[in-house]
């Protein structure tokens, strides 16, 4: 990886983790993917301290991941927030595979189109081939420094 072996100064993974890489932020996103919209529901479902919840919701709204909709405050996913679904599903699937107890995963996702249990993969939008560490080559992009 000549030319890319140093750490990036503007790494997209690092920037994304600065925003959503903290436990509560990801759990708030998980809840929104499954229909939670109101502050009290987040607090109840997550047993999260209210000051922490307020701070995380503000951060996600300020970053454009969630919108706060009034008059009764609800938090809804923006297009940017909906795009994080794949990342959360991938983490969930990894946890199901390597961290679930002997009884198995606590939640399964059924694909509405085919009726089968969803088995998410990261695939190339152009050819449909699976994207894995041995099937990609990193190269400098337009924001490379």
Short mmCIF file of N, CA and C in Angstrom, two decimals:
data_model
loop_
_atom_site.label_atom_id
_atom_site.label_comp_id
_atom_site.label_asym_id
_atom_site.label_seq_id
_atom_site.Cartn_x
_atom_site.Cartn_y
_atom_site.Cartn_z
N UNK A 1 0.82 -1.18 0.00
CA UNK A 1 0.00 0.00 0.00
C UNK A 1 0.87 1.25 0.00
N UNK A 2 1.84 1.28 -0.84
CA UNK A 2 2.71 2.43 -0.94
C UNK A 2 1.88 3.68 -1.17
N UNK A 3 2.19 4.74 -0.44
CA UNK A 3 1.46 5.98 -0.59
C UNK A 3 0.22 6.07 0.29
N UNK A 4 -0.26 4.95 0.83
CA UNK A 4 -1.43 4.97 1.70
C UNK A 4 -1.13 4.37 3.07
N UNK A 5 0.13 4.02 3.32
CA UNK A 5 0.45 3.30 4.54
C UNK A 5 0.45 4.20 5.78
N UNK A 6 0.45 5.52 5.59
CA UNK A 6 0.38 6.42 6.75
C UNK A 6 -1.09 6.64 7.15
N UNK A 7 -1.28 7.20 8.30
CA UNK A 7 -2.65 7.52 8.73
C UNK A 7 -3.16 8.73 7.97
N UNK A 8 -4.41 8.67 7.58
CA UNK A 8 -5.02 9.79 6.86
C UNK A 8 -5.29 10.92 7.84
N UNK A 9 -5.14 12.15 7.40
CA UNK A 9 -5.44 13.28 8.27
C UNK A 9 -6.92 13.61 8.26
N UNK A 10 -7.63 13.16 7.25
CA UNK A 10 -9.08 13.42 7.15
C UNK A 10 -9.80 12.12 6.85
N UNK A 11 -9.56 11.12 7.66
CA UNK A 11 -10.10 9.78 7.47
C UNK A 11 -11.61 9.75 7.68
N UNK A 12 -12.35 9.24 6.70
CA UNK A 12 -13.81 9.18 6.79
C UNK A 12 -14.28 8.23 7.89
N UNK A 13 -13.55 7.15 8.14
CA UNK A 13 -13.94 6.24 9.22
C UNK A 13 -13.83 6.97 10.55
N UNK A 14 -12.75 7.69 10.76
CA UNK A 14 -12.57 8.44 12.00
C UNK A 14 -13.64 9.50 12.19
N UNK A 15 -13.97 10.21 11.11
CA UNK A 15 -15.00 11.24 11.21
C UNK A 15 -16.36 10.62 11.52
N UNK A 16 -16.67 9.50 10.88
CA UNK A 16 -17.95 8.83 11.16
C UNK A 16 -18.00 8.34 12.60
N UNK A 17 -16.89 7.77 13.08
CA UNK A 17 -16.86 7.30 14.46
C UNK A 17 -16.98 8.44 15.45
N UNK A 18 -16.43 9.61 15.11
CA UNK A 18 -16.60 10.78 15.98
C UNK A 18 -18.07 11.09 16.18
N UNK A 19 -18.87 10.84 15.18
CA UNK A 19 -20.30 11.14 15.25
C UNK A 19 -21.12 9.99 15.83
N UNK A 20 -20.95 8.78 15.32
CA UNK A 20 -21.84 7.67 15.70
C UNK A 20 -21.13 6.50 16.35
N UNK A 21 -19.85 6.64 16.66
CA UNK A 21 -19.09 5.51 17.17
C UNK A 21 -19.21 5.27 18.66
N UNK A 22 -20.05 6.00 19.30
CA UNK A 22 -20.24 5.88 20.72
C UNK A 22 -21.49 5.02 20.96
N UNK A 23 -21.47 4.19 21.96
CA UNK A 23 -22.53 3.20 22.22
C UNK A 23 -23.93 3.78 22.15
N UNK A 24 -24.19 4.86 22.88
CA UNK A 24 -25.55 5.39 22.95
C UNK A 24 -26.04 5.89 21.60
N UNK A 25 -25.15 6.49 20.83
CA UNK A 25 -25.58 6.99 19.51
C UNK A 25 -26.03 5.85 18.62
N UNK A 26 -25.27 4.76 18.61
CA UNK A 26 -25.66 3.61 17.79
C UNK A 26 -26.95 2.97 18.29
N UNK A 27 -27.12 2.92 19.60
CA UNK A 27 -28.36 2.34 20.13
C UNK A 27 -29.56 3.23 19.84
N UNK A 28 -29.38 4.54 19.87
CA UNK A 28 -30.47 5.45 19.48
C UNK A 28 -30.83 5.21 18.02
N UNK A 29 -29.82 5.08 17.16
CA UNK A 29 -30.09 4.81 15.75
C UNK A 29 -30.81 3.48 15.58
N UNK A 30 -30.37 2.46 16.28
CA UNK A 30 -31.05 1.15 16.20
C UNK A 30 -32.52 1.31 16.55
N UNK A 31 -32.81 2.05 17.61
CA UNK A 31 -34.20 2.25 18.01
C UNK A 31 -34.99 2.97 16.93
N UNK A 32 -34.39 3.98 16.29
CA UNK A 32 -35.13 4.70 15.24
C UNK A 32 -35.39 3.79 14.05
N UNK A 33 -34.47 2.90 13.73
CA UNK A 33 -34.69 1.97 12.62
C UNK A 33 -35.88 1.06 12.89
N UNK A 34 -36.16 0.80 14.14
CA UNK A 34 -37.27 -0.08 14.49
C UNK A 34 -38.49 0.68 14.99
N UNK A 35 -38.57 1.99 14.68
CA UNK A 35 -39.80 2.73 14.87
C UNK A 35 -39.90 3.66 16.06
N UNK A 36 -38.90 3.72 16.91
CA UNK A 36 -38.97 4.62 18.06
C UNK A 36 -38.77 6.06 17.57
N UNK A 37 -39.60 6.98 18.08
CA UNK A 37 -39.55 8.37 17.63
C UNK A 37 -39.50 9.38 18.78
N UNK A 38 -40.00 9.02 19.94
CA UNK A 38 -40.17 9.98 21.03
C UNK A 38 -39.13 9.81 22.13
N UNK A 39 -38.81 10.95 22.73
CA UNK A 39 -37.80 11.01 23.78
C UNK A 39 -38.07 9.98 24.88
N UNK A 40 -39.29 9.95 25.38
CA UNK A 40 -39.63 9.03 26.46
C UNK A 40 -39.45 7.57 26.08
N UNK A 41 -39.73 7.24 24.81
CA UNK A 41 -39.54 5.87 24.34
C UNK A 41 -38.06 5.50 24.32
N UNK A 42 -37.23 6.44 23.85
CA UNK A 42 -35.77 6.18 23.87
C UNK A 42 -35.31 5.95 25.30
N UNK A 43 -35.73 6.85 26.21
CA UNK A 43 -35.31 6.75 27.60
C UNK A 43 -35.73 5.41 28.21
N UNK A 44 -36.98 5.01 27.94
CA UNK A 44 -37.50 3.75 28.49
C UNK A 44 -36.80 2.53 27.88
N UNK A 45 -36.73 2.49 26.55
CA UNK A 45 -36.18 1.31 25.87
C UNK A 45 -34.70 1.11 26.15
N UNK A 46 -33.96 2.20 26.27
CA UNK A 46 -32.51 2.10 26.42
C UNK A 46 -32.04 2.20 27.86
N UNK A 47 -32.91 2.63 28.77
CA UNK A 47 -32.50 2.90 30.16
C UNK A 47 -31.26 3.80 30.17
N UNK A 48 -31.29 4.83 29.34
CA UNK A 48 -30.19 5.76 29.17
C UNK A 48 -30.40 6.96 30.10
N UNK A 49 -29.36 7.45 30.74
CA UNK A 49 -29.53 8.67 31.54
C UNK A 49 -30.06 9.81 30.66
N UNK A 50 -31.04 10.54 31.15
CA UNK A 50 -31.68 11.59 30.35
C UNK A 50 -30.71 12.67 29.86
N UNK A 51 -29.76 13.12 30.66
CA UNK A 51 -28.81 14.11 30.12
C UNK A 51 -27.99 13.55 28.95
N UNK A 52 -27.63 12.28 29.03
CA UNK A 52 -26.90 11.64 27.94
C UNK A 52 -27.78 11.55 26.70
N UNK A 53 -29.03 11.14 26.88
CA UNK A 53 -29.96 11.04 25.77
C UNK A 53 -30.13 12.40 25.10
N UNK A 54 -30.35 13.43 25.88
CA UNK A 54 -30.52 14.78 25.31
C UNK A 54 -29.30 15.19 24.50
N UNK A 55 -28.12 14.95 25.04
CA UNK A 55 -26.89 15.33 24.35
C UNK A 55 -26.71 14.55 23.05
N UNK A 56 -26.98 13.24 23.08
CA UNK A 56 -26.80 12.42 21.88
C UNK A 56 -27.82 12.80 20.81
N UNK A 57 -29.07 13.02 21.19
CA UNK A 57 -30.08 13.42 20.23
C UNK A 57 -29.71 14.76 19.59
N UNK A 58 -29.24 15.70 20.39
CA UNK A 58 -28.84 17.01 19.86
C UNK A 58 -27.70 16.84 18.86
N UNK A 59 -26.73 16.02 19.19
CA UNK A 59 -25.59 15.79 18.29
C UNK A 59 -26.07 15.19 16.97
N UNK A 60 -26.96 14.20 17.04
CA UNK A 60 -27.45 13.55 15.82
C UNK A 60 -28.31 14.50 14.98
N UNK A 61 -29.07 15.36 15.64
CA UNK A 61 -29.87 16.37 14.92
C UNK A 61 -28.94 17.40 14.29
N UNK A 62 -27.99 17.91 15.06
CA UNK A 62 -27.06 18.92 14.55
C UNK A 62 -26.25 18.40 13.36
N UNK A 63 -25.96 17.11 13.35
CA UNK A 63 -25.17 16.51 12.27
C UNK A 63 -26.02 16.14 11.06
N UNK A 64 -27.34 16.27 11.16
CA UNK A 64 -28.20 15.95 10.03
C UNK A 64 -28.53 14.49 9.88
N UNK A 65 -28.37 13.71 10.95
CA UNK A 65 -28.70 12.29 10.93
C UNK A 65 -30.16 12.08 11.33
N UNK A 66 -30.63 12.91 12.26
CA UNK A 66 -32.03 12.90 12.69
C UNK A 66 -32.60 14.30 12.51
N UNK A 67 -33.91 14.37 12.31
CA UNK A 67 -34.64 15.63 12.35
C UNK A 67 -35.53 15.60 13.57
N UNK A 68 -35.65 16.74 14.24
CA UNK A 68 -36.61 16.88 15.34
C UNK A 68 -37.85 17.54 14.74
N UNK A 69 -38.98 16.86 14.88
CA UNK A 69 -40.24 17.32 14.30
C UNK A 69 -41.17 17.70 15.44
N UNK A 70 -41.69 18.92 15.40
CA UNK A 70 -42.63 19.41 16.41
C UNK A 70 -44.03 19.40 15.83
N UNK A 71 -45.13 19.58 16.57
CA UNK A 71 -45.21 20.16 17.90
C UNK A 71 -44.90 19.16 19.02
N UNK A 72 -45.32 17.91 18.90
CA UNK A 72 -44.90 16.90 19.87
C UNK A 72 -43.54 16.42 19.39
N UNK A 73 -42.48 16.70 20.13
CA UNK A 73 -41.15 16.36 19.60
C UNK A 73 -41.02 14.88 19.26
N UNK A 74 -40.68 14.65 18.01
CA UNK A 74 -40.34 13.32 17.53
C UNK A 74 -39.03 13.42 16.78
N UNK A 75 -38.30 12.34 16.77
CA UNK A 75 -37.02 12.29 16.07
C UNK A 75 -37.15 11.30 14.93
N UNK A 76 -36.93 11.79 13.71
CA UNK A 76 -37.06 10.94 12.53
C UNK A 76 -35.75 10.94 11.76
N UNK A 77 -35.50 9.83 11.12
CA UNK A 77 -34.27 9.68 10.33
C UNK A 77 -34.30 10.58 9.10
N UNK A 78 -33.19 11.19 8.82
CA UNK A 78 -33.00 11.91 7.56
C UNK A 78 -32.48 10.89 6.54
N UNK A 79 -32.36 11.28 5.28
CA UNK A 79 -31.74 10.36 4.32
C UNK A 79 -30.34 9.91 4.77
N UNK A 80 -29.56 10.81 5.34
CA UNK A 80 -28.23 10.42 5.84
C UNK A 80 -28.36 9.40 6.96
N UNK A 81 -29.33 9.58 7.83
CA UNK A 81 -29.55 8.62 8.91
C UNK A 81 -29.99 7.26 8.41
N UNK A 82 -30.90 7.25 7.41
CA UNK A 82 -31.35 5.98 6.85
C UNK A 82 -30.20 5.20 6.21
N UNK A 83 -29.23 5.93 5.66
CA UNK A 83 -28.08 5.24 5.05
C UNK A 83 -27.21 4.52 6.06
N UNK A 84 -27.34 4.82 7.33
CA UNK A 84 -26.57 4.12 8.35
C UNK A 84 -27.16 2.75 8.69
N UNK A 85 -28.33 2.44 8.16
CA UNK A 85 -28.97 1.15 8.46
C UNK A 85 -28.05 -0.02 8.13
N UNK A 86 -27.42 0.02 6.98
CA UNK A 86 -26.54 -1.08 6.59
C UNK A 86 -25.40 -1.29 7.58
N UNK A 87 -24.83 -0.21 8.07
CA UNK A 87 -23.74 -0.32 9.04
C UNK A 87 -24.24 -0.94 10.34
N UNK A 88 -25.42 -0.54 10.79
CA UNK A 88 -25.97 -1.09 12.03
C UNK A 88 -26.34 -2.56 11.84
N UNK A 89 -26.91 -2.90 10.70
CA UNK A 89 -27.25 -4.31 10.42
C UNK A 89 -25.98 -5.16 10.36
N UNK A 90 -24.94 -4.64 9.75
CA UNK A 90 -23.68 -5.38 9.68
C UNK A 90 -23.12 -5.62 11.08
N UNK A 91 -23.15 -4.60 11.95
CA UNK A 91 -22.71 -4.79 13.33
C UNK A 91 -23.58 -5.80 14.07
N UNK A 92 -24.89 -5.71 13.85
CA UNK A 92 -25.82 -6.63 14.48
C UNK A 92 -25.52 -8.07 14.04
N UNK A 93 -25.33 -8.26 12.75
CA UNK A 93 -25.05 -9.59 12.22
C UNK A 93 -23.74 -10.15 12.76
N UNK A 94 -22.73 -9.30 12.87
CA UNK A 94 -21.44 -9.73 13.43
C UNK A 94 -21.64 -10.15 14.89
N UNK A 95 -22.39 -9.33 15.65
CA UNK A 95 -22.67 -9.68 17.04
C UNK A 95 -23.44 -10.97 17.17
N UNK A 96 -24.40 -11.19 16.26
CA UNK A 96 -25.16 -12.45 16.27
C UNK A 96 -24.25 -13.64 16.02
N UNK A 97 -23.29 -13.46 15.14
CA UNK A 97 -22.40 -14.56 14.77
C UNK A 97 -21.38 -14.87 15.86
N UNK A 98 -20.82 -13.83 16.49
CA UNK A 98 -19.70 -14.04 17.39
C UNK A 98 -19.98 -13.78 18.87
N UNK A 99 -21.09 -13.13 19.19
CA UNK A 99 -21.33 -12.75 20.58
C UNK A 99 -22.67 -13.22 21.14
N UNK A 100 -23.54 -13.78 20.32
CA UNK A 100 -24.85 -14.22 20.81
C UNK A 100 -24.67 -15.38 21.78
N UNK A 101 -25.59 -15.48 22.72
CA UNK A 101 -25.56 -16.59 23.66
C UNK A 101 -25.99 -17.89 23.00
N UNK A 102 -26.02 -18.95 23.76
CA UNK A 102 -26.36 -20.27 23.20
C UNK A 102 -27.78 -20.34 22.63
N UNK A 103 -28.66 -19.44 23.09
CA UNK A 103 -30.04 -19.46 22.57
C UNK A 103 -30.15 -18.78 21.21
N UNK A 104 -29.10 -18.10 20.76
CA UNK A 104 -29.11 -17.50 19.44
C UNK A 104 -29.36 -16.00 19.47
N UNK A 105 -29.50 -15.41 18.30
CA UNK A 105 -29.66 -13.95 18.22
C UNK A 105 -31.00 -13.49 18.80
N UNK A 106 -31.01 -12.31 19.43
CA UNK A 106 -32.24 -11.82 20.03
C UNK A 106 -33.24 -11.26 19.01
N UNK A 107 -32.77 -10.80 17.87
CA UNK A 107 -33.64 -10.23 16.83
C UNK A 107 -33.17 -10.78 15.49
N UNK A 108 -34.14 -11.15 14.66
CA UNK A 108 -33.81 -11.55 13.30
C UNK A 108 -34.55 -10.62 12.35
N UNK A 109 -33.99 -10.41 11.19
CA UNK A 109 -34.61 -9.54 10.19
C UNK A 109 -35.11 -10.40 9.03
N UNK A 110 -36.40 -10.29 8.74
CA UNK A 110 -36.97 -11.02 7.60
C UNK A 110 -37.10 -10.04 6.43
N UNK A 111 -36.58 -10.46 5.29
CA UNK A 111 -36.62 -9.63 4.09
C UNK A 111 -38.02 -9.66 3.50
N UNK A 112 -38.65 -8.49 3.40
CA UNK A 112 -40.04 -8.42 2.92
C UNK A 112 -40.18 -8.86 1.48
N UNK A 113 -39.17 -8.63 0.65
CA UNK A 113 -39.28 -8.95 -0.78
C UNK A 113 -39.33 -10.46 -1.05
N UNK A 114 -38.50 -11.23 -0.34
CA UNK A 114 -38.44 -12.67 -0.64
C UNK A 114 -38.96 -13.54 0.50
N UNK A 115 -39.16 -12.96 1.68
CA UNK A 115 -39.68 -13.73 2.80
C UNK A 115 -38.64 -14.51 3.59
N UNK A 116 -37.39 -14.48 3.14
CA UNK A 116 -36.32 -15.22 3.83
C UNK A 116 -35.70 -14.36 4.92
N UNK A 117 -34.99 -15.02 5.86
CA UNK A 117 -34.24 -14.27 6.85
C UNK A 117 -33.12 -13.52 6.11
N UNK A 118 -32.97 -12.25 6.44
CA UNK A 118 -31.97 -11.42 5.76
C UNK A 118 -30.57 -11.82 6.18
N UNK A 119 -29.71 -11.93 5.21
CA UNK A 119 -28.29 -12.18 5.44
C UNK A 119 -27.55 -11.10 4.66
N UNK A 120 -27.32 -9.97 5.32
CA UNK A 120 -26.76 -8.81 4.65
C UNK A 120 -25.31 -9.04 4.27
N UNK A 121 -24.95 -8.55 3.11
CA UNK A 121 -23.56 -8.56 2.65
C UNK A 121 -23.27 -7.18 2.08
N UNK A 122 -22.00 -6.81 2.09
CA UNK A 122 -21.58 -5.57 1.46
C UNK A 122 -21.20 -5.94 0.03
N UNK A 123 -21.89 -5.33 -0.94
CA UNK A 123 -21.69 -5.70 -2.34
C UNK A 123 -21.42 -4.48 -3.20
N UNK A 124 -20.74 -4.70 -4.29
CA UNK A 124 -20.46 -3.65 -5.26
C UNK A 124 -21.75 -3.27 -5.99
N UNK A 125 -22.04 -1.99 -6.03
CA UNK A 125 -23.24 -1.51 -6.70
C UNK A 125 -23.16 -1.76 -8.21
N UNK A 126 -21.95 -1.86 -8.76
CA UNK A 126 -21.78 -2.01 -10.21
C UNK A 126 -21.91 -3.45 -10.69
N UNK A 127 -21.26 -4.38 -9.99
CA UNK A 127 -21.26 -5.76 -10.48
C UNK A 127 -21.97 -6.74 -9.55
N UNK A 128 -22.28 -6.30 -8.32
CA UNK A 128 -22.95 -7.18 -7.37
C UNK A 128 -22.02 -8.08 -6.60
N UNK A 129 -20.72 -8.05 -6.92
CA UNK A 129 -19.76 -8.89 -6.21
C UNK A 129 -19.57 -8.44 -4.77
N UNK A 130 -19.29 -9.42 -3.90
CA UNK A 130 -19.10 -9.11 -2.49
C UNK A 130 -17.85 -8.26 -2.30
N UNK A 131 -17.94 -7.30 -1.41
CA UNK A 131 -16.79 -6.47 -1.06
C UNK A 131 -16.19 -7.05 0.21
N UNK A 132 -14.94 -7.47 0.13
CA UNK A 132 -14.21 -8.02 1.28
C UNK A 132 -12.78 -7.50 1.21
N UNK A 133 -12.04 -7.67 2.29
CA UNK A 133 -10.69 -7.10 2.35
C UNK A 133 -9.79 -7.58 1.22
N UNK A 134 -9.99 -8.80 0.75
CA UNK A 134 -9.14 -9.32 -0.32
C UNK A 134 -9.69 -9.01 -1.72
N UNK A 135 -10.77 -8.23 -1.80
CA UNK A 135 -11.40 -7.94 -3.09
C UNK A 135 -11.45 -6.45 -3.42
N UNK A 136 -10.76 -5.64 -2.64
CA UNK A 136 -10.69 -4.21 -2.91
C UNK A 136 -9.25 -3.74 -2.80
N UNK A 137 -8.97 -2.65 -3.48
CA UNK A 137 -7.66 -2.02 -3.41
C UNK A 137 -7.85 -0.55 -3.04
N UNK A 138 -7.33 -0.12 -1.89
CA UNK A 138 -7.48 1.29 -1.55
C UNK A 138 -6.62 2.17 -2.45
N UNK A 139 -7.16 3.31 -2.81
CA UNK A 139 -6.41 4.26 -3.62
C UNK A 139 -6.81 5.66 -3.20
N UNK A 140 -5.96 6.64 -3.45
CA UNK A 140 -6.26 8.00 -3.02
C UNK A 140 -7.53 8.51 -3.70
N UNK A 141 -8.37 9.18 -2.93
CA UNK A 141 -9.58 9.81 -3.45
C UNK A 141 -9.37 11.31 -3.55
N UNK A 142 -10.41 12.02 -3.98
CA UNK A 142 -10.26 13.46 -4.19
C UNK A 142 -9.96 14.23 -2.90
N UNK A 143 -10.32 13.70 -1.73
CA UNK A 143 -10.06 14.38 -0.47
C UNK A 143 -8.79 13.93 0.21
N UNK A 144 -7.99 13.12 -0.48
CA UNK A 144 -6.76 12.58 0.12
C UNK A 144 -5.77 13.72 0.35
N UNK A 145 -5.15 13.72 1.52
CA UNK A 145 -4.11 14.70 1.84
C UNK A 145 -2.82 14.00 2.16
#
